[in-house]
Tab-separated table of C-alpha atoms in Angstrom:
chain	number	residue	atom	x	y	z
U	21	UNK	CA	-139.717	-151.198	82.383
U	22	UNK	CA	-137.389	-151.506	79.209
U	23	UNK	CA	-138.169	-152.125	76.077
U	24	UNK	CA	-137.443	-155.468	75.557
U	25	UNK	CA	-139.446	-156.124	78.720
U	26	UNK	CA	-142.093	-154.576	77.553
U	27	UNK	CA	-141.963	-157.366	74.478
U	28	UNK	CA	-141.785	-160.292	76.537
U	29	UNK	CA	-144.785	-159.467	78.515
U	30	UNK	CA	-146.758	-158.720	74.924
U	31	UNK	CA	-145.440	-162.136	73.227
U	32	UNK	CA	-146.225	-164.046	77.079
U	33	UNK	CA	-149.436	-162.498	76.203
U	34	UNK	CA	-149.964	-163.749	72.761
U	35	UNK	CA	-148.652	-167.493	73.498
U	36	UNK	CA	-151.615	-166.985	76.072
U	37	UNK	CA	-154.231	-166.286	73.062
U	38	UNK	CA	-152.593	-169.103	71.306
U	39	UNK	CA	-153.353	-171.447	74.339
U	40	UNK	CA	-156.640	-170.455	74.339
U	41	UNK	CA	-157.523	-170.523	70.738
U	42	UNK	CA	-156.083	-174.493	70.972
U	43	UNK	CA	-157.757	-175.303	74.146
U	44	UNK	CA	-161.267	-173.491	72.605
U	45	UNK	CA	-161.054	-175.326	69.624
U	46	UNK	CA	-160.065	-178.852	71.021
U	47	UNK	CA	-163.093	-178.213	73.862
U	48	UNK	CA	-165.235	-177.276	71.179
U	49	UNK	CA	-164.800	-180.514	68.557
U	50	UNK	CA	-164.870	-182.807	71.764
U	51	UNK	CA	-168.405	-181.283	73.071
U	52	UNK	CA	-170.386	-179.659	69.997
U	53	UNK	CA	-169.466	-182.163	67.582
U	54	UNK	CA	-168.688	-185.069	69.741
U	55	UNK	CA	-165.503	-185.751	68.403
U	56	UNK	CA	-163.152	-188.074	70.364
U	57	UNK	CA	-160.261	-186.171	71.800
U	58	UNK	CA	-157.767	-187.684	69.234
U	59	UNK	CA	-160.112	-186.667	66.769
U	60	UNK	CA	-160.561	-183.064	68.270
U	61	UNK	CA	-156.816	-181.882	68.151
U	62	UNK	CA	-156.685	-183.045	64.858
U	63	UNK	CA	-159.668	-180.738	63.710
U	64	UNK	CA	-157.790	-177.990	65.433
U	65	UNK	CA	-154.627	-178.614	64.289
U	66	UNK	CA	-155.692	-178.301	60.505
U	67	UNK	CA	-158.186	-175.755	60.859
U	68	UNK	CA	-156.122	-172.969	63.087
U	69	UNK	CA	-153.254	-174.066	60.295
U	70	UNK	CA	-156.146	-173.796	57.474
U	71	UNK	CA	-153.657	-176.925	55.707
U	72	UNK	CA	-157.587	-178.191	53.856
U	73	UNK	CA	-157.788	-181.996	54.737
U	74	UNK	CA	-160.798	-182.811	55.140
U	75	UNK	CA	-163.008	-183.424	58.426
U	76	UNK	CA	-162.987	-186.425	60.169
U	77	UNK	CA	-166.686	-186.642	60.141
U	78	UNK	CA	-169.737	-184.740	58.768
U	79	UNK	CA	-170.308	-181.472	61.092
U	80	UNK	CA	-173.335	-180.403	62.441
U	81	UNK	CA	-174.741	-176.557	62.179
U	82	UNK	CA	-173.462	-175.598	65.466
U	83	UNK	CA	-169.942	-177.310	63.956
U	84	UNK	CA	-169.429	-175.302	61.025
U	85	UNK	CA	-170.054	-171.699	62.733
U	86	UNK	CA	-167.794	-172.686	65.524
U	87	UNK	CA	-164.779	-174.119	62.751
U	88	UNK	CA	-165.740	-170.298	61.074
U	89	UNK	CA	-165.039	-168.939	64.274
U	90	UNK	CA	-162.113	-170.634	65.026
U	91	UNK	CA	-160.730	-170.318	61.793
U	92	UNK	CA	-160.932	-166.031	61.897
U	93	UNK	CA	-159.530	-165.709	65.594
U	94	UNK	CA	-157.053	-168.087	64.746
U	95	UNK	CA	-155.542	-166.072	61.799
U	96	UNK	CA	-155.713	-162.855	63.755
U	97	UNK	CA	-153.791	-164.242	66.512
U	98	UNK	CA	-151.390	-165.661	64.843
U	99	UNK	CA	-150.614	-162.769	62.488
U	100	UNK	CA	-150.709	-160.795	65.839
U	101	UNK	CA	-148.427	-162.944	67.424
U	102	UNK	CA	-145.511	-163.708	64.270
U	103	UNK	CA	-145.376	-160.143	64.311
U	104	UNK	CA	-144.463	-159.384	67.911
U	105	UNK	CA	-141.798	-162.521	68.044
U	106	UNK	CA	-140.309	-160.956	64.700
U	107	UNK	CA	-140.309	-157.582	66.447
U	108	UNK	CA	-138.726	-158.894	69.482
U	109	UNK	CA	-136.115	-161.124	67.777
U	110	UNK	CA	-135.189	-157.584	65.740
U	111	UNK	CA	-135.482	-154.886	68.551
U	112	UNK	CA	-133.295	-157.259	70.643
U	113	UNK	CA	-130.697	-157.062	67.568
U	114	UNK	CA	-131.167	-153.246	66.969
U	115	UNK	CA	-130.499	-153.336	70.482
U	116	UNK	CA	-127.525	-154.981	71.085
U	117	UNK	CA	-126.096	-153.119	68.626
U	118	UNK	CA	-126.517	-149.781	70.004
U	119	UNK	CA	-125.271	-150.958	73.172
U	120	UNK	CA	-121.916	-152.275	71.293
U	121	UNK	CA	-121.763	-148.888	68.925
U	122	UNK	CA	-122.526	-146.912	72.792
U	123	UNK	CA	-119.437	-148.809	74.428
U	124	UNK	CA	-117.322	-148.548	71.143
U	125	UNK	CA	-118.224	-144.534	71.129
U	126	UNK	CA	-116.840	-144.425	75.055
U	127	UNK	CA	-113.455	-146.770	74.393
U	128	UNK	CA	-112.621	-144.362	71.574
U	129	UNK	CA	-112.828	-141.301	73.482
U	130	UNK	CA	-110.513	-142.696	76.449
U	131	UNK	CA	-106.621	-141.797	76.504
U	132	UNK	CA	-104.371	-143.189	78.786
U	133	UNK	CA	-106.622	-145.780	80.122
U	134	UNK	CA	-105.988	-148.929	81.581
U	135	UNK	CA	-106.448	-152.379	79.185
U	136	UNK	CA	-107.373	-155.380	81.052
U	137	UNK	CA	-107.085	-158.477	79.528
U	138	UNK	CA	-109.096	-161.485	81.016
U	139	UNK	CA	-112.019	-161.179	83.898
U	140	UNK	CA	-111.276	-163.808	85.786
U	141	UNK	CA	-110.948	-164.035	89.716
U	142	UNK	CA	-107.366	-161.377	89.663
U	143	UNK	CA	-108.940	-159.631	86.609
U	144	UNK	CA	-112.060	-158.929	88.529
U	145	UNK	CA	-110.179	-157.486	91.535
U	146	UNK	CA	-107.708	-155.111	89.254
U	147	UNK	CA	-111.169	-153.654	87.788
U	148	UNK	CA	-112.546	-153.228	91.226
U	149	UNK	CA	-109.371	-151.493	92.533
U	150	UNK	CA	-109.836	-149.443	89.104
U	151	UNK	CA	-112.825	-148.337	89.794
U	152	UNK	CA	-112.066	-147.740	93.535
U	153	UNK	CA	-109.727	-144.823	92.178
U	154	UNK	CA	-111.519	-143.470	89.308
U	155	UNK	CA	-109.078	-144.928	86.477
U	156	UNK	CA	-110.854	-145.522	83.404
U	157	UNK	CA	-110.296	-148.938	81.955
U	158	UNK	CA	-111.621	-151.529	79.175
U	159	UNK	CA	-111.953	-155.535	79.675
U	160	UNK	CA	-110.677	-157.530	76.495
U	161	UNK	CA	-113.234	-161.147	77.776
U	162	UNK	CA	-113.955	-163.873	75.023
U	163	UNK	CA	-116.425	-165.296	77.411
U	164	UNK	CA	-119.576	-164.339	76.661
U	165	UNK	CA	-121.343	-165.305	79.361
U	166	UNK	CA	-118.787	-163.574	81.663
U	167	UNK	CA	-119.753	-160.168	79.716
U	168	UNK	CA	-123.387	-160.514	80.005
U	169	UNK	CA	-123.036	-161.090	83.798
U	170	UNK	CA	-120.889	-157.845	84.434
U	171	UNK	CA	-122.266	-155.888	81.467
U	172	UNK	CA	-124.876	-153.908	83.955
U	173	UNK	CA	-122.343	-152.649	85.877
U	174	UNK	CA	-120.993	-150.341	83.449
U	175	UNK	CA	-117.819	-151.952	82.810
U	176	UNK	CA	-116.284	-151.577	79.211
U	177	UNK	CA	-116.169	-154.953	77.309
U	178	UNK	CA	-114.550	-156.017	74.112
U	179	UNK	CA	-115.272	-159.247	73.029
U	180	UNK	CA	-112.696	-160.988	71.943
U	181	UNK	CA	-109.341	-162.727	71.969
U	182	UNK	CA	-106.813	-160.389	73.516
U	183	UNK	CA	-104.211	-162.225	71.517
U	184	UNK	CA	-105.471	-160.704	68.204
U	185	UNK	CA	-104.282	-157.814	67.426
U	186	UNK	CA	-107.795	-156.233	65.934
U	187	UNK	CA	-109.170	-156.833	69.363
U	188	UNK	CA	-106.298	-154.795	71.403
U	189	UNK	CA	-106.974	-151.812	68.408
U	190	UNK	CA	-110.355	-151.912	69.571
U	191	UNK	CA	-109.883	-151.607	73.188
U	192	UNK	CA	-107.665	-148.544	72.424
U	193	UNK	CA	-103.993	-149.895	72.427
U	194	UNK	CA	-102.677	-146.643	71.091
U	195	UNK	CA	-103.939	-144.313	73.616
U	196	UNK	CA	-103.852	-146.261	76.407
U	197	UNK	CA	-100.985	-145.878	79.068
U	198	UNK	CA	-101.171	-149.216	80.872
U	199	UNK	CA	-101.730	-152.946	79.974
U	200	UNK	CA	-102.990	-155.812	82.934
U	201	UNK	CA	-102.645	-159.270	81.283
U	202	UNK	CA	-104.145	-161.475	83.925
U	203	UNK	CA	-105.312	-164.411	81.990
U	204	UNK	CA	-104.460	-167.953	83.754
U	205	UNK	CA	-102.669	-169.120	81.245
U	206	UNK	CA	-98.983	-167.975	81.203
U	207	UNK	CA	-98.661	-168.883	77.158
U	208	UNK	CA	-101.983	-166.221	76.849
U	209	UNK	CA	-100.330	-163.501	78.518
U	210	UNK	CA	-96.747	-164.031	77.100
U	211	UNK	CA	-98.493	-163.683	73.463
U	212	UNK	CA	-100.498	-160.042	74.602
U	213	UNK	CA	-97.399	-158.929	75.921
U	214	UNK	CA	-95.720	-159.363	72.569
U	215	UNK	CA	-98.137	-157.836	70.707
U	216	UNK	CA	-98.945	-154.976	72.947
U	217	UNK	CA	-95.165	-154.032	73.285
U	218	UNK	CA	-94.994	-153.827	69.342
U	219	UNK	CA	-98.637	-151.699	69.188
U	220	UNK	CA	-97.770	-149.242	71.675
U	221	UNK	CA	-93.913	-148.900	73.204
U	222	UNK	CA	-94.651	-146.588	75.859
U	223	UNK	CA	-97.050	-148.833	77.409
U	224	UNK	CA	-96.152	-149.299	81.080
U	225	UNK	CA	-97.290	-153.640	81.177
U	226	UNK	CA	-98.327	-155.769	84.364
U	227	UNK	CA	-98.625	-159.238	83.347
U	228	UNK	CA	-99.642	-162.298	85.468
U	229	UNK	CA	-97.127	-165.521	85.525
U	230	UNK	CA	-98.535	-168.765	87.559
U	231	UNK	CA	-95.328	-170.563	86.680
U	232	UNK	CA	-91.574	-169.390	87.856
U	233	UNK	CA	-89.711	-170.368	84.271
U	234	UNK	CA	-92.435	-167.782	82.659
U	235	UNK	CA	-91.076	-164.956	84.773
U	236	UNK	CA	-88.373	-164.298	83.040
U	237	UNK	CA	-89.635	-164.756	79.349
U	238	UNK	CA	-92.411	-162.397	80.014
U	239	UNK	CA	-90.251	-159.476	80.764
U	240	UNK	CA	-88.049	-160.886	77.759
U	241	UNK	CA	-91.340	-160.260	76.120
U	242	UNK	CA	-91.614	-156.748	76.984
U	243	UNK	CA	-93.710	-156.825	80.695
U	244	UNK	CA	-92.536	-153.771	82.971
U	245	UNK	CA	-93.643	-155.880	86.054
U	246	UNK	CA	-94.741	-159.529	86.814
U	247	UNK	CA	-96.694	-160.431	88.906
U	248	UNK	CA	-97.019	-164.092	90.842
U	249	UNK	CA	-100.332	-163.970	92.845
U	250	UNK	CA	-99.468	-167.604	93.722
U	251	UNK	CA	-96.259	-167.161	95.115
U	252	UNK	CA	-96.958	-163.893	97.212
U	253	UNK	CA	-100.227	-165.612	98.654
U	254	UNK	CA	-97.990	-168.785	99.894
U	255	UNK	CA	-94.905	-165.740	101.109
U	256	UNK	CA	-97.861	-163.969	103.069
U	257	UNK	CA	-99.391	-167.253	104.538
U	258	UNK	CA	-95.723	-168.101	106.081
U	259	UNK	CA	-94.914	-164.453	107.254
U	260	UNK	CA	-97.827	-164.776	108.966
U	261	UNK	CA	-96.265	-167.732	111.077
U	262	UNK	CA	-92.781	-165.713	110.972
U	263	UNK	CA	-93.705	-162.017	112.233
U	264	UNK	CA	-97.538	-162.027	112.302
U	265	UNK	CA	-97.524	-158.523	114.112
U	266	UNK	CA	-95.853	-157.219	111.113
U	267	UNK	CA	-97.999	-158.511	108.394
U	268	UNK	CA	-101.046	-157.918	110.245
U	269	UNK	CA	-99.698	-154.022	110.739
U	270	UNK	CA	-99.259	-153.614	106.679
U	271	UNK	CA	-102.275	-155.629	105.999
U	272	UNK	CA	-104.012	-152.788	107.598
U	273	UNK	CA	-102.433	-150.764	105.305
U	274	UNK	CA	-103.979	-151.996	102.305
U	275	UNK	CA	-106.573	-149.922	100.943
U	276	UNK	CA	-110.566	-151.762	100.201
U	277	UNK	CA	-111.529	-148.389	99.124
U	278	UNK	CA	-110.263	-145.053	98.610
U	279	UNK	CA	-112.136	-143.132	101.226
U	280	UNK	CA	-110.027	-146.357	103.749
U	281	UNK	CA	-106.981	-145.659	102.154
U	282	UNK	CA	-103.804	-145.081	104.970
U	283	UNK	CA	-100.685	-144.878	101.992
U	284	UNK	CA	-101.215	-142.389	99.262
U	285	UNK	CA	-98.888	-142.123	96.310
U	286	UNK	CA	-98.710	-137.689	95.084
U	287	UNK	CA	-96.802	-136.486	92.034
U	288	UNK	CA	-94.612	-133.444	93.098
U	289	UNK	CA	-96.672	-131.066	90.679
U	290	UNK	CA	-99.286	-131.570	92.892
U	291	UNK	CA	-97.570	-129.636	95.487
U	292	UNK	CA	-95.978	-126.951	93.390
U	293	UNK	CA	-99.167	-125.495	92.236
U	294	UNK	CA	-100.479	-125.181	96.065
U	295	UNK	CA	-97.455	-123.946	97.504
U	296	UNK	CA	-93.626	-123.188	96.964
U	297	UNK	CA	-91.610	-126.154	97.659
U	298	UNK	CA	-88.524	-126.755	97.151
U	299	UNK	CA	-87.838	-129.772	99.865
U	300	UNK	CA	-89.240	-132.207	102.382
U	301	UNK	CA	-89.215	-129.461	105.122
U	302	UNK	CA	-91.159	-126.720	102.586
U	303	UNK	CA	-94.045	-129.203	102.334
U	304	UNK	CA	-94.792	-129.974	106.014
U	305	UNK	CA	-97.520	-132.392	105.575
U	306	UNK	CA	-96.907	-133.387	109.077
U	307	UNK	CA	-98.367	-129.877	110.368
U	308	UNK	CA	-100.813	-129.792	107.788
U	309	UNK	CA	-102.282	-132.734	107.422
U	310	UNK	CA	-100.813	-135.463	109.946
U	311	UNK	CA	-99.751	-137.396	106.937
U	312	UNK	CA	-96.035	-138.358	107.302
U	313	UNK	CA	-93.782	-138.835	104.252
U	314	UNK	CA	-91.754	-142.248	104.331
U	315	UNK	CA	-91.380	-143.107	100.925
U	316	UNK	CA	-89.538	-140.609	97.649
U	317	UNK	CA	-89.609	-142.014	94.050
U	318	UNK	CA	-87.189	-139.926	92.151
U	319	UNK	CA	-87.545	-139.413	88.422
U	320	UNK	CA	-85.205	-142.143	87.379
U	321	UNK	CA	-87.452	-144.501	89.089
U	322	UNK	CA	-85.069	-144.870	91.935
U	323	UNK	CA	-86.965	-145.199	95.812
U	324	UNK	CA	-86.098	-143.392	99.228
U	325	UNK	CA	-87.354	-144.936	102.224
U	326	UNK	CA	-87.953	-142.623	105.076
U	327	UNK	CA	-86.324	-139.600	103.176
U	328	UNK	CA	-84.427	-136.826	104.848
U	329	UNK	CA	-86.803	-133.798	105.540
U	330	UNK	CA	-83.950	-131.716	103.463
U	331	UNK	CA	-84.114	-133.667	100.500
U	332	UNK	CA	-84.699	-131.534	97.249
U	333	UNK	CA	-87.443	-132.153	94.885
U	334	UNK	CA	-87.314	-132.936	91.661
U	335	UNK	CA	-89.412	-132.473	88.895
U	336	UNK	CA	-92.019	-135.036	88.176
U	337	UNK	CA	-90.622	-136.952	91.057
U	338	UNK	CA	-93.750	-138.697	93.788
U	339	UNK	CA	-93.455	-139.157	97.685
U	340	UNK	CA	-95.294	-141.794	99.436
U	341	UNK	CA	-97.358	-140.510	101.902
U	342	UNK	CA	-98.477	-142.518	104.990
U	343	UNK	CA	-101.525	-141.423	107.542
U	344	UNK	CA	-105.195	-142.384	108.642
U	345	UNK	CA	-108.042	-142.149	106.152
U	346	UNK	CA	-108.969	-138.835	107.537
U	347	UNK	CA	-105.791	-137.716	107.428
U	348	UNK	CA	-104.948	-138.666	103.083
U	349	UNK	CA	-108.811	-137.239	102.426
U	350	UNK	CA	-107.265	-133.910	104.218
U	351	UNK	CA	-104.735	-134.138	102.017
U	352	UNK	CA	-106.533	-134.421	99.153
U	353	UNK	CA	-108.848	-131.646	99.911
U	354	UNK	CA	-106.030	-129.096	100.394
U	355	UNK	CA	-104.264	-129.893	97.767
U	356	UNK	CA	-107.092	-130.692	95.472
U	357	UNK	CA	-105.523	-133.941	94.539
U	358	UNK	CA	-107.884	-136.159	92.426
């Protein structure tokens, strides 16, 4: 149990003694000094409150040693209980505050991070695929409830408007290498582009676009890719009618989870420090692992599909590597790819 459990169950427990101390004195004016009921919460009322009107009527013996009763418990448990909901209300401040100094300690110690900007229905599925592989990333959400619902699942929030340019400097704009603006509104994610570009220039940026006249302003803007979840959703639906074989083939492709993962994407360097490799042929994943190579991203950014075994490598050059789970987590281990 928490702490701040621990203080609801205390104040549950002194709203209890308060219930009782109201429903003891109450009983007690309507049946020791035959009060009406009317005229029984009203004793209680100003004698747990101790305001000094006076009585409603003359009280017996028995009357005045239960009102000195009343009025002693009463003042202990409310003393008792003023305290614990001030205690709460602070500990649940000093508390909240940690947490946000804790998550503001961890954001500032990331480099080359991913920034992710809106936790919505695509934001929510980049930060699962984030996590999938390990990539450490921070959520820019304004929503406040949308933070409290995720915040136990160790995800790193910033609360704020990812247009402002205080917020992004929190969430480590700087240091990080890339930027995911997948807010639903194209106007949003044309104004974090902007100001991202001009914070950090090397910053590789993914933005969402819902409409097709915003494609083109937000790589204007400074967006390395754009993405149109819309318009690939409606392409899929018809390939499916066109050449469903096809598109159910690559679907099975596409990784839920790294240890289900059949394409794998390996930096050259990766190689080098294993074994001495000059070309395609040198590597031999195919004998080693079962993985087959069909894809080479050369260091200007420029792709070969289904390369020639005698290809050279290049420095800080990738391949694309294709092969069953099994197969890429036997290429990880013998490599000792992360």
């Amino acid at each position: 149990m928490n702490l701040l459990n621990i203080f609801r169950s205390r104040i549950f427990l002194a709203l209890a003694l308060i219930v009782l101390v109201l429903t003891t004195g109450i009983l007690g004016y309507r049946y020791i000094s035959d009060f009406s009921w009317l005229d029984a919460v009203y004793m209680t009322a100003i004698t747990i409150t101790t305001v000094g009107f006076s009585e409603v009527g003359p009280l017996s013996t028995e009357g005045k040693i239960f009102t000195v009763f009343l009025i002693i418990s009463s003042v202990f448990i409310f003393a008792f209980s003023i305290s614990l909901i001030s205690e709460y209300i602070l500990s649940r401040n000093s508390l909240q505050l940690l947490k946000k100094k804790k998550v503001k300690d961890r954001i500032n110690k990331l480099s080359d991070h991913v920034i992710l900007c809106g936790f919505g229905r695509n934001g929510i599925q980049a930060a699962e695929r984030l996590r999938t592989y390990k990539k450490p990333f921070v959520v820019i959400e304004k929503d406040r409830e949308v933070i409290e619902k995720f915040a136990e699942e160790g995800i790193l929030f910033v609360e704020g408007d990812a247009n402002e340019d205080e917020i992004l400097g929190e969430a480590g704009i700087e240091r990080s290498q890339y930027l995911i603006a997948a807010m639903p509104d194209d106007a949003a994610n044309l104004f974090v582009v902007l100001s991202a570009r001009q914070m950090n220039k090397g910053l590789f940026i993914i933005s969402r676009a819902s409409l097709a006249n915003s494609y083109k302003k937000l790589l204007l803007a400074g967006a390395d890719k754009v993405i149109m979840p819309d318009r690939i959703g409606g392409d899929h639906m018809a390939s499916l009618v066109v050449m469903p074989d096809l598109i159910t083939f690559m679907d099975q492709l596409g990784t839920e989870g790294k240890n289900t993962t059949n394409l794998e994407e390996v930096a050259i360097e990766d190689f080098k420090e294993h074994v001495d490799c000059n070309s395609l042929r040198d590597l031999d994943l195919r004998r080693k692992t079962g993985c087959t190579i069909i894809g080479y991203i050369e260091p200007d950014g420029n792709y070969i599909i289904n390369p020639e075994a005698d290809l050279q490598l290049k420095p800080k050059s990738k391949v694309i590597v294709l092969g069953r789970p099994e197969q890429i987590r036997k290429l990880h281990e013998m490599f000792h790819i992360e």
